[in-house]
Short mmCIF file of C-alpha atoms and ligand atoms in Angstrom, two decimals:
data_model
loop_
_atom_site.label_atom_id
_atom_site.label_comp_id
_atom_site.label_asym_id
_atom_site.label_seq_id
_atom_site.Cartn_x
_atom_site.Cartn_y
_atom_site.Cartn_z
CA MET A 1 35.27 3.63 -0.83
CA PHE A 2 34.91 6.82 -1.43
CA GLU A 3 32.96 9.19 0.45
CA ARG A 4 30.06 11.40 -1.20
CA ALA A 5 30.41 14.99 -0.39
CA GLU A 6 28.22 16.76 2.33
CA ARG A 7 25.93 18.30 -0.50
CA LEU A 8 24.74 15.10 -1.23
CA LYS A 9 24.55 13.26 1.84
CA LYS A 10 22.83 16.56 3.14
CA LEU A 11 19.87 15.87 0.24
CA PRO A 12 15.88 14.93 2.01
CA PRO A 13 15.88 11.69 2.63
CA TYR A 14 13.18 9.15 0.09
CA LEU A 15 10.24 8.70 1.89
CA PHE A 16 8.52 6.15 -0.48
CA LYS A 17 10.81 2.88 -0.19
CA GLU A 18 8.34 1.10 1.02
CA LEU A 19 5.56 2.63 -1.15
CA ASP A 20 7.94 1.48 -4.42
CA ARG A 21 8.01 -1.67 -3.34
CA LYS A 22 4.89 -2.31 -2.64
CA ARG A 23 3.96 -0.86 -6.49
CA ASP A 24 6.78 -3.23 -7.82
CA GLU A 25 5.40 -6.14 -5.50
CA ALA A 26 1.97 -5.71 -7.26
CA ILE A 27 3.39 -5.49 -11.20
CA SER A 28 4.97 -8.44 -10.33
CA LYS A 29 2.37 -9.77 -9.31
CA GLY A 30 0.88 -9.47 -12.93
CA VAL A 31 -1.62 -6.61 -11.99
CA ASP A 32 -2.18 -3.29 -13.97
CA VAL A 33 -1.35 -0.72 -12.45
CA ILE A 34 -2.04 2.70 -13.51
CA ASP A 35 0.06 5.21 -12.67
CA LEU A 36 -1.20 8.79 -11.54
CA GLY A 37 2.39 10.13 -9.65
CA VAL A 38 4.16 11.61 -12.25
CA GLY A 39 3.27 14.94 -14.34
CA ASP A 40 4.39 13.87 -17.78
CA PRO A 41 1.72 15.12 -20.36
CA ASP A 42 1.05 11.39 -22.42
CA LEU A 43 0.16 13.70 -25.34
CA PRO A 44 2.93 14.31 -28.19
CA THR A 45 4.46 16.93 -29.36
CA PRO A 46 2.49 18.93 -31.79
CA GLU A 47 3.38 17.71 -35.37
CA PRO A 48 5.05 21.07 -36.86
CA VAL A 49 7.02 20.85 -34.01
CA VAL A 50 8.52 17.52 -34.68
CA GLU A 51 8.41 18.81 -38.68
CA GLU A 52 10.79 21.47 -38.03
CA MET A 53 12.99 19.52 -35.91
CA LYS A 54 13.60 16.97 -38.45
CA LYS A 55 14.78 19.90 -40.66
CA ALA A 56 17.05 21.43 -38.50
CA VAL A 57 18.81 18.02 -37.56
CA GLN A 58 19.59 18.08 -41.49
CA ASP A 59 21.48 21.09 -41.41
CA PRO A 60 25.09 21.08 -40.60
CA MET A 61 25.15 24.79 -39.21
CA ASN A 62 22.95 22.99 -36.09
CA HIS A 63 25.91 20.03 -35.52
CA ARG A 64 28.33 23.04 -33.75
CA TYR A 65 28.28 24.48 -30.24
CA PRO A 66 25.07 26.75 -29.83
CA SER A 67 25.53 30.27 -28.69
CA TYR A 68 25.58 30.30 -25.22
CA SER A 69 22.95 32.44 -24.15
CA GLY A 70 20.83 30.79 -26.60
CA MET A 71 19.96 31.91 -30.74
CA ILE A 72 18.77 35.54 -30.86
CA GLU A 73 15.86 33.79 -33.12
CA PHE A 74 15.14 32.17 -29.54
CA ARG A 75 15.59 34.64 -27.39
CA LYS A 76 13.63 36.81 -29.76
CA ALA A 77 10.16 34.27 -30.31
CA ALA A 78 10.52 34.25 -26.49
CA ALA A 79 10.96 38.02 -26.10
CA GLN A 80 7.46 38.19 -28.88
CA TRP A 81 5.64 35.11 -27.25
CA TYR A 82 6.17 37.17 -23.69
CA LYS A 83 5.04 40.72 -25.10
CA SER A 84 1.85 38.78 -27.06
CA ARG A 85 0.57 36.87 -23.85
CA PHE A 86 1.65 39.02 -21.24
CA GLY A 87 2.23 42.25 -22.22
CA VAL A 88 5.29 42.19 -21.09
CA SER A 89 8.17 44.06 -23.22
CA VAL A 90 11.27 42.58 -22.64
CA ASP A 91 14.70 42.76 -24.25
CA PRO A 92 15.88 39.67 -26.13
CA GLU A 93 19.67 40.54 -25.78
CA GLN A 94 19.68 40.95 -22.18
CA GLU A 95 16.27 39.31 -20.49
CA VAL A 96 16.16 36.22 -22.05
CA LEU A 97 18.63 33.23 -21.65
CA SER A 98 17.87 29.94 -23.32
CA LEU A 99 17.90 27.29 -20.78
CA ILE A 100 18.12 23.12 -21.32
CA GLY A 101 15.05 22.71 -19.60
CA SER A 102 13.04 25.45 -17.01
CA LYS A 103 14.75 23.08 -14.43
CA GLU A 104 18.36 23.41 -15.12
CA GLY A 105 18.09 26.72 -14.95
CA ILE A 106 16.10 26.55 -11.39
CA ALA A 107 18.98 24.20 -10.26
CA HIS A 108 21.92 26.90 -11.24
CA PHE A 109 20.22 29.74 -10.01
CA PRO A 110 21.55 29.91 -6.41
CA LEU A 111 25.32 28.91 -7.46
CA ALA A 112 25.20 32.54 -8.91
CA PHE A 113 24.07 34.19 -5.61
CA VAL A 114 24.20 32.54 -2.89
CA ASN A 115 27.15 31.58 -0.39
CA PRO A 116 27.76 29.16 2.13
CA GLY A 117 25.31 30.05 5.07
CA ASP A 118 22.65 32.83 3.18
CA ILE A 119 19.09 32.10 3.50
CA VAL A 120 17.11 31.10 0.52
CA LEU A 121 13.39 31.33 1.22
CA VAL A 122 11.56 28.25 -0.26
CA PRO A 123 7.82 27.34 -0.62
CA THR A 124 6.90 24.12 1.12
CA PRO A 125 5.13 21.41 -0.20
CA ALA A 126 7.10 22.23 -3.74
CA TYR A 127 8.77 20.62 -6.80
CA PRO A 128 12.26 19.61 -4.70
CA VAL A 129 14.81 21.58 -7.23
CA TYR A 130 14.43 24.63 -4.84
CA ASN A 131 15.75 23.29 -1.94
CA ILE A 132 18.29 21.11 -2.75
CA ALA A 133 19.39 23.56 -5.33
CA THR A 134 19.98 25.58 -2.38
CA ILE A 135 21.47 22.77 -0.47
CA PHE A 136 23.85 22.59 -3.38
CA ALA A 137 25.04 26.38 -3.38
CA GLY A 138 26.05 25.68 0.62
CA GLY A 139 22.58 27.82 1.68
CA ASN A 140 20.11 27.14 4.25
CA SER A 141 16.12 26.74 2.82
CA PHE A 142 13.87 28.81 5.20
CA PHE A 143 10.70 27.23 4.60
CA MET A 144 7.84 29.05 3.64
CA PRO A 145 4.39 26.54 4.76
CA LEU A 146 1.03 26.53 1.98
CA LEU A 147 -1.50 26.30 3.44
CA GLU A 148 -5.24 25.49 2.45
CA GLU A 149 -6.61 28.16 4.82
CA ASN A 150 -3.99 31.45 3.02
CA HIS A 151 -5.31 29.63 0.07
CA PHE A 152 -2.12 27.97 -0.40
CA LEU A 153 0.22 31.30 -0.75
CA PRO A 154 3.02 32.38 1.65
CA ASP A 155 2.22 33.97 4.43
CA LEU A 156 5.33 36.72 4.21
CA SER A 157 4.18 38.75 7.44
CA SER A 158 4.79 35.69 9.38
CA ILE A 159 8.53 35.38 7.70
CA PRO A 160 10.57 36.92 10.75
CA THR A 161 12.67 40.02 9.94
CA GLU A 162 15.88 38.64 10.50
CA ILE A 163 15.27 35.96 8.23
CA ALA A 164 14.08 38.56 5.42
CA GLU A 165 17.18 40.48 6.10
CA LYS A 166 19.52 37.90 5.36
CA ALA A 167 17.43 36.33 2.97
CA LYS A 168 18.96 36.08 -0.76
CA ILE A 169 16.18 34.35 -3.15
CA MET A 170 13.20 33.87 -3.05
CA PHE A 171 11.75 31.27 -4.78
CA ILE A 172 7.61 30.72 -5.42
CA ASN A 173 5.16 29.07 -8.55
CA TYR A 174 2.08 29.98 -9.33
CA PRO A 175 -0.04 28.27 -10.74
CA ASN A 176 1.17 25.97 -8.22
CA ASN A 177 2.73 21.91 -8.37
CA PRO A 178 1.94 20.40 -6.48
CA THR A 179 -1.15 22.20 -4.79
CA SER A 180 -2.74 23.64 -7.72
CA ALA A 181 -3.25 26.46 -6.40
CA THR A 182 -2.79 29.88 -8.30
CA ALA A 183 -1.89 33.65 -7.51
CA ASP A 184 -3.61 37.07 -8.28
CA LYS A 185 -1.37 39.86 -9.07
CA ASP A 186 -2.12 41.39 -5.57
CA PHE A 187 -0.43 38.73 -4.51
CA PHE A 188 2.13 39.28 -6.55
CA LYS A 189 2.26 43.16 -6.03
CA GLU A 190 3.10 42.37 -1.80
CA VAL A 191 6.04 40.05 -3.02
CA VAL A 192 7.26 42.55 -4.92
CA LYS A 193 7.28 45.03 -1.75
CA PHE A 194 8.51 42.73 0.47
CA ALA A 195 11.16 42.11 -1.92
CA LYS A 196 12.04 45.44 -2.43
CA LYS A 197 12.03 46.31 1.24
CA HIS A 198 14.35 43.05 2.37
CA ASN A 199 16.97 43.59 -1.32
CA ILE A 200 15.43 39.55 -2.19
CA ILE A 201 15.59 37.99 -5.53
CA VAL A 202 12.27 36.12 -6.50
CA CYS A 203 12.35 33.25 -8.69
CA HIS A 204 9.39 33.04 -9.89
CA ASP A 205 9.07 29.47 -11.76
CA ALA A 206 5.91 29.77 -14.11
CA ALA A 207 6.00 26.40 -15.68
CA TYR A 208 1.79 26.25 -16.00
CA THR A 209 0.99 29.66 -16.93
CA GLU A 210 -0.10 28.13 -20.06
CA ILE A 211 -2.40 25.11 -18.50
CA SER A 212 -5.50 26.77 -17.36
CA PHE A 213 -9.18 26.36 -17.25
CA ASP A 214 -12.77 27.78 -16.56
CA GLY A 215 -11.46 31.12 -18.38
CA TYR A 216 -9.17 31.80 -15.96
CA ILE A 217 -5.57 33.38 -17.41
CA PRO A 218 -2.41 33.23 -14.97
CA PRO A 219 -0.55 36.18 -15.27
CA SER A 220 3.61 36.70 -15.17
CA PHE A 221 4.94 37.72 -12.32
CA LEU A 222 6.70 41.01 -14.04
CA GLU A 223 3.33 42.00 -15.23
CA VAL A 224 3.36 43.79 -11.85
CA ASP A 225 5.31 47.47 -11.51
CA GLY A 226 9.06 47.05 -10.34
CA ALA A 227 8.79 43.04 -10.63
CA LYS A 228 11.61 43.14 -13.45
CA ASP A 229 14.33 45.35 -10.75
CA VAL A 230 14.27 42.32 -8.68
CA ALA A 231 12.82 39.10 -10.41
CA VAL A 232 13.50 36.56 -13.18
CA GLU A 233 10.62 33.76 -14.81
CA PHE A 234 11.33 30.50 -15.38
CA HIS A 235 9.52 29.23 -18.47
CA SER A 236 9.29 25.72 -20.03
CA LEU A 237 8.26 24.36 -22.86
CA SER A 238 7.68 21.17 -21.42
CA LYS A 239 4.39 21.07 -19.96
CA THR A 240 2.64 23.87 -22.32
CA TYR A 241 3.96 21.85 -25.80
CA ASN A 242 4.25 18.40 -24.61
CA MET A 243 8.27 18.47 -24.87
CA THR A 244 9.10 16.99 -21.28
CA GLY A 245 12.10 15.34 -23.62
CA TRP A 246 13.18 17.83 -25.44
CA ARG A 247 14.66 20.13 -22.69
CA ILE A 248 14.01 23.60 -23.37
CA GLY A 249 12.85 26.65 -21.48
CA PHE A 250 13.57 29.98 -21.07
CA ALA A 251 14.51 32.38 -18.81
CA VAL A 252 13.43 36.25 -18.34
CA GLY A 253 13.73 38.82 -16.10
CA ASN A 254 15.88 41.52 -14.26
CA SER A 255 19.46 41.61 -17.13
CA ASP A 256 21.72 41.35 -13.91
CA LEU A 257 20.05 38.19 -12.90
CA ILE A 258 20.15 37.08 -16.49
CA SER A 259 23.47 37.45 -16.91
CA ALA A 260 24.39 36.52 -13.61
CA LEU A 261 22.71 32.78 -14.41
CA GLY A 262 24.30 33.21 -17.63
CA ALA A 263 27.81 33.07 -16.31
CA ILE A 264 27.69 29.92 -14.40
CA LYS A 265 26.26 27.86 -17.08
CA SER A 266 28.94 29.20 -19.59
CA ASN A 267 31.10 27.50 -17.05
CA ILE A 268 29.35 24.17 -16.63
CA ASP A 269 26.69 23.41 -19.97
CA SER A 270 27.57 24.95 -23.65
CA GLY A 271 23.77 26.27 -24.56
CA VAL A 272 20.53 24.37 -25.90
CA PHE A 273 21.34 22.30 -29.42
CA GLN A 274 20.06 24.40 -31.99
CA ALA A 275 17.96 22.08 -33.66
CA VAL A 276 16.17 21.79 -30.64
CA GLN A 277 15.83 25.42 -30.32
CA ILE A 278 14.93 25.95 -33.77
CA ALA A 279 11.69 23.52 -33.00
CA GLY A 280 10.65 25.74 -30.00
CA ILE A 281 10.55 28.59 -31.92
CA ARG A 282 7.81 27.12 -33.89
CA ALA A 283 6.20 25.66 -30.32
CA LEU A 284 6.06 29.49 -29.47
CA ARG A 285 4.95 30.50 -32.66
CA LEU A 286 1.77 27.62 -32.94
CA ASN A 287 -1.43 29.10 -33.17
CA LYS A 288 -3.66 29.35 -29.86
CA SER A 289 -6.11 26.96 -31.10
CA TRP A 290 -3.22 24.08 -30.54
CA LEU A 291 -3.26 24.83 -26.94
CA LYS A 292 -7.05 25.23 -26.32
CA SER A 293 -7.18 21.15 -27.19
CA THR A 294 -4.69 20.40 -25.46
CA VAL A 295 -6.26 22.30 -22.67
CA ASP A 296 -9.67 20.73 -23.32
CA ILE A 297 -8.31 17.14 -23.15
CA TYR A 298 -6.86 18.09 -19.15
CA ARG A 299 -10.44 19.94 -18.42
CA LYS A 300 -12.19 16.71 -19.21
CA ARG A 301 -10.06 14.17 -17.28
CA ARG A 302 -10.25 16.84 -14.15
CA ASP A 303 -14.14 17.08 -14.72
CA MET A 304 -14.11 13.28 -14.83
CA LEU A 305 -11.73 12.23 -11.89
CA VAL A 306 -13.16 14.94 -9.68
CA GLU A 307 -16.58 13.91 -10.19
CA ALA A 308 -15.13 10.18 -9.43
CA LEU A 309 -13.34 11.18 -6.19
CA ASN A 310 -16.39 13.07 -4.95
CA ASN A 311 -18.57 10.46 -5.48
CA ILE A 312 -16.62 8.33 -3.49
CA GLY A 313 -16.86 10.93 -0.60
CA LEU A 314 -13.83 12.93 -1.25
CA LYS A 315 -13.77 16.67 -1.41
CA VAL A 316 -12.09 17.92 -4.58
CA LYS A 317 -12.90 21.05 -5.54
CA PRO A 318 -11.72 21.43 -9.68
CA PRO A 319 -8.49 23.51 -9.98
CA LYS A 320 -7.89 26.70 -11.99
CA ALA A 321 -5.06 25.64 -13.60
CA THR A 322 -2.11 22.17 -13.80
CA PHE A 323 -2.82 19.07 -14.39
CA TYR A 324 -2.93 18.06 -10.94
CA LEU A 325 -5.31 17.33 -8.34
CA TRP A 326 -4.13 17.94 -4.90
CA ILE A 327 -6.59 15.84 -2.86
CA LYS A 328 -7.18 16.50 1.42
CA VAL A 329 -7.05 12.29 2.56
CA PRO A 330 -9.92 10.81 4.18
CA GLU A 331 -9.78 11.44 8.42
CA GLY A 332 -8.17 8.92 10.07
CA TYR A 333 -4.93 8.12 7.01
CA SER A 334 -2.05 9.84 6.61
CA SER A 335 -0.95 10.40 2.96
CA GLU A 336 1.24 7.40 2.55
CA GLU A 337 -1.89 5.47 4.20
CA PHE A 338 -4.31 6.47 2.15
CA ALA A 339 -1.98 6.13 -1.59
CA SER A 340 -1.30 2.35 -0.09
CA ARG A 341 -5.13 1.67 -0.19
CA LEU A 342 -5.42 3.15 -3.47
CA LEU A 343 -2.67 1.08 -4.92
CA GLU A 344 -3.63 -1.93 -3.30
CA GLU A 345 -7.83 -1.85 -3.92
CA ALA A 346 -7.98 -0.22 -7.21
CA GLY A 347 -3.80 -0.78 -8.70
CA ILE A 348 -3.58 3.23 -8.64
CA VAL A 349 -0.28 4.97 -8.24
CA VAL A 350 -0.45 8.49 -6.74
CA THR A 351 2.24 10.92 -5.08
CA PRO A 352 1.67 10.96 -1.20
CA GLY A 353 1.97 15.07 -0.49
CA ASN A 354 3.96 14.83 1.91
CA GLY A 355 6.73 13.78 -0.36
CA PHE A 356 6.76 17.49 -1.50
CA GLY A 357 7.54 18.81 2.42
CA GLU A 358 5.92 18.33 5.32
CA PRO A 359 2.57 20.67 4.86
CA GLY A 360 1.67 18.27 2.35
CA GLU A 361 1.19 15.88 4.46
CA GLY A 362 -2.52 14.67 4.07
CA TYR A 363 -3.12 15.79 0.97
CA ILE A 364 -2.88 13.24 -2.23
CA ARG A 365 -1.19 14.80 -5.56
CA ILE A 366 -2.97 12.87 -8.70
CA SER A 367 -2.02 13.98 -12.13
CA LEU A 368 -3.64 14.16 -15.26
CA THR A 369 -1.47 12.82 -17.59
CA GLN A 370 -2.59 9.44 -18.93
CA LYS A 371 -3.96 8.10 -21.65
CA ASP A 372 -8.19 9.56 -21.27
CA GLU A 373 -8.50 5.17 -21.17
CA ARG A 374 -6.48 4.68 -18.61
CA LEU A 375 -8.13 7.29 -16.75
CA LYS A 376 -11.36 6.04 -17.36
CA GLU A 377 -10.27 2.88 -15.97
CA ALA A 378 -8.68 4.49 -12.83
CA VAL A 379 -12.27 6.26 -12.38
CA ALA A 380 -14.03 2.90 -12.93
CA ARG A 381 -11.63 1.41 -10.07
CA ILE A 382 -12.08 4.51 -7.88
CA GLU A 383 -15.55 4.18 -7.73
CA ARG A 384 -15.33 0.82 -6.83
CA ILE A 385 -13.75 1.73 -3.56
CA ARG A 386 -15.67 2.68 -0.41
CA ILE A 387 -14.41 4.75 2.55
C1 PLP B 1 7.86 19.76 -14.60
C2 PLP B 1 8.63 21.55 -14.02
C3 PLP B 1 9.53 22.33 -13.93
C4 PLP B 1 10.60 21.96 -14.70
O1 PLP B 1 10.51 21.53 -15.98
P1 PLP B 1 11.91 21.44 -17.44
O2 PLP B 1 11.51 22.61 -18.24
O3 PLP B 1 11.27 20.09 -18.17
O4 PLP B 1 12.83 21.33 -16.46
C5 PLP B 1 9.53 23.24 -13.18
N1 PLP B 1 8.98 23.36 -11.97
C6 PLP B 1 8.15 22.83 -11.80
C7 PLP B 1 7.40 23.27 -10.79
C8 PLP B 1 7.36 21.44 -12.73
O5 PLP B 1 6.29 20.91 -12.84
#
């Protein structure tokens, strides 16, 4: 047989075979299962973006290889969006790179800087790609636990000096998936200081900066003085504009970091389909009122679910950002046990928190990306549960 490479054998084990089996069994028995597990917007891509794509796809100019670093028009639109949204100036030629979704950029980034045995600082619980990309590059993750008592921010002072000295990259992500925590600029300043002191590259995953509520406006990491000396920020059009299927995002930041990532990418992929970049430009230029209507939908869903969960005795605070609820399970349950109970008694699928890393044990994540009617049905079923 063909033996798989060590890097695949080193992937963390998949924890939820049993839960998946229960879900499949429920479905096969005819249970109407509501999936609140995956974070993939149910809302459609804005109509003007779809229309732009229709035109662009018919133009033979767009049928050829795109530029590796991305169309300059797309990079300019990203830079303009950055300026108007965050007040941060970036050079579209040197400091912006188109990505085939931000996951692609995040996954490739360690290949540009990590040698076998190097250390990467990775939050946990977290989006799994930071750790896996580190493994694929031959590096070792040093996990930074995100704990409720620290507002789900990593405690930089608890990182041993010898680890900090050896670390090449730090990944962070705010607003955060899965905890829905937010970070303020003071925390980002602390990270810049730490990174400069120990010569560490900061990769900030900013996939959720546009999904926020109650007047809260998430900052860009690059708003902080000196951030551009050490950091690259990953943005995605996926969550902001309901474009997960289109595969488009971009990286912004330090020109040496951007150019090194570009050097990896130009040897692996050949850029983003130009028609998708043209549609992406249209998205970045959408009127702000469009985003507001999307966020209003998530806010209503959030409030509806938070109320239902509190009614059954869980203590859930409405998150300031993201479309996730990060919920402490009742006393006496593990994450998986409580997820099983929701499946068995309410036909609802949620993600056990430990799937995002060990400190996520004791939590579940609920995603708000299901149709309103389905969420209402979920709420009705939840309210029938007695804990
Ligand atoms: C969804 C998500 C991404 C990936 O988005 P794409 O641009 O679709 O690849 C990256 N990071 C986090 C934390 C996410 O939740």
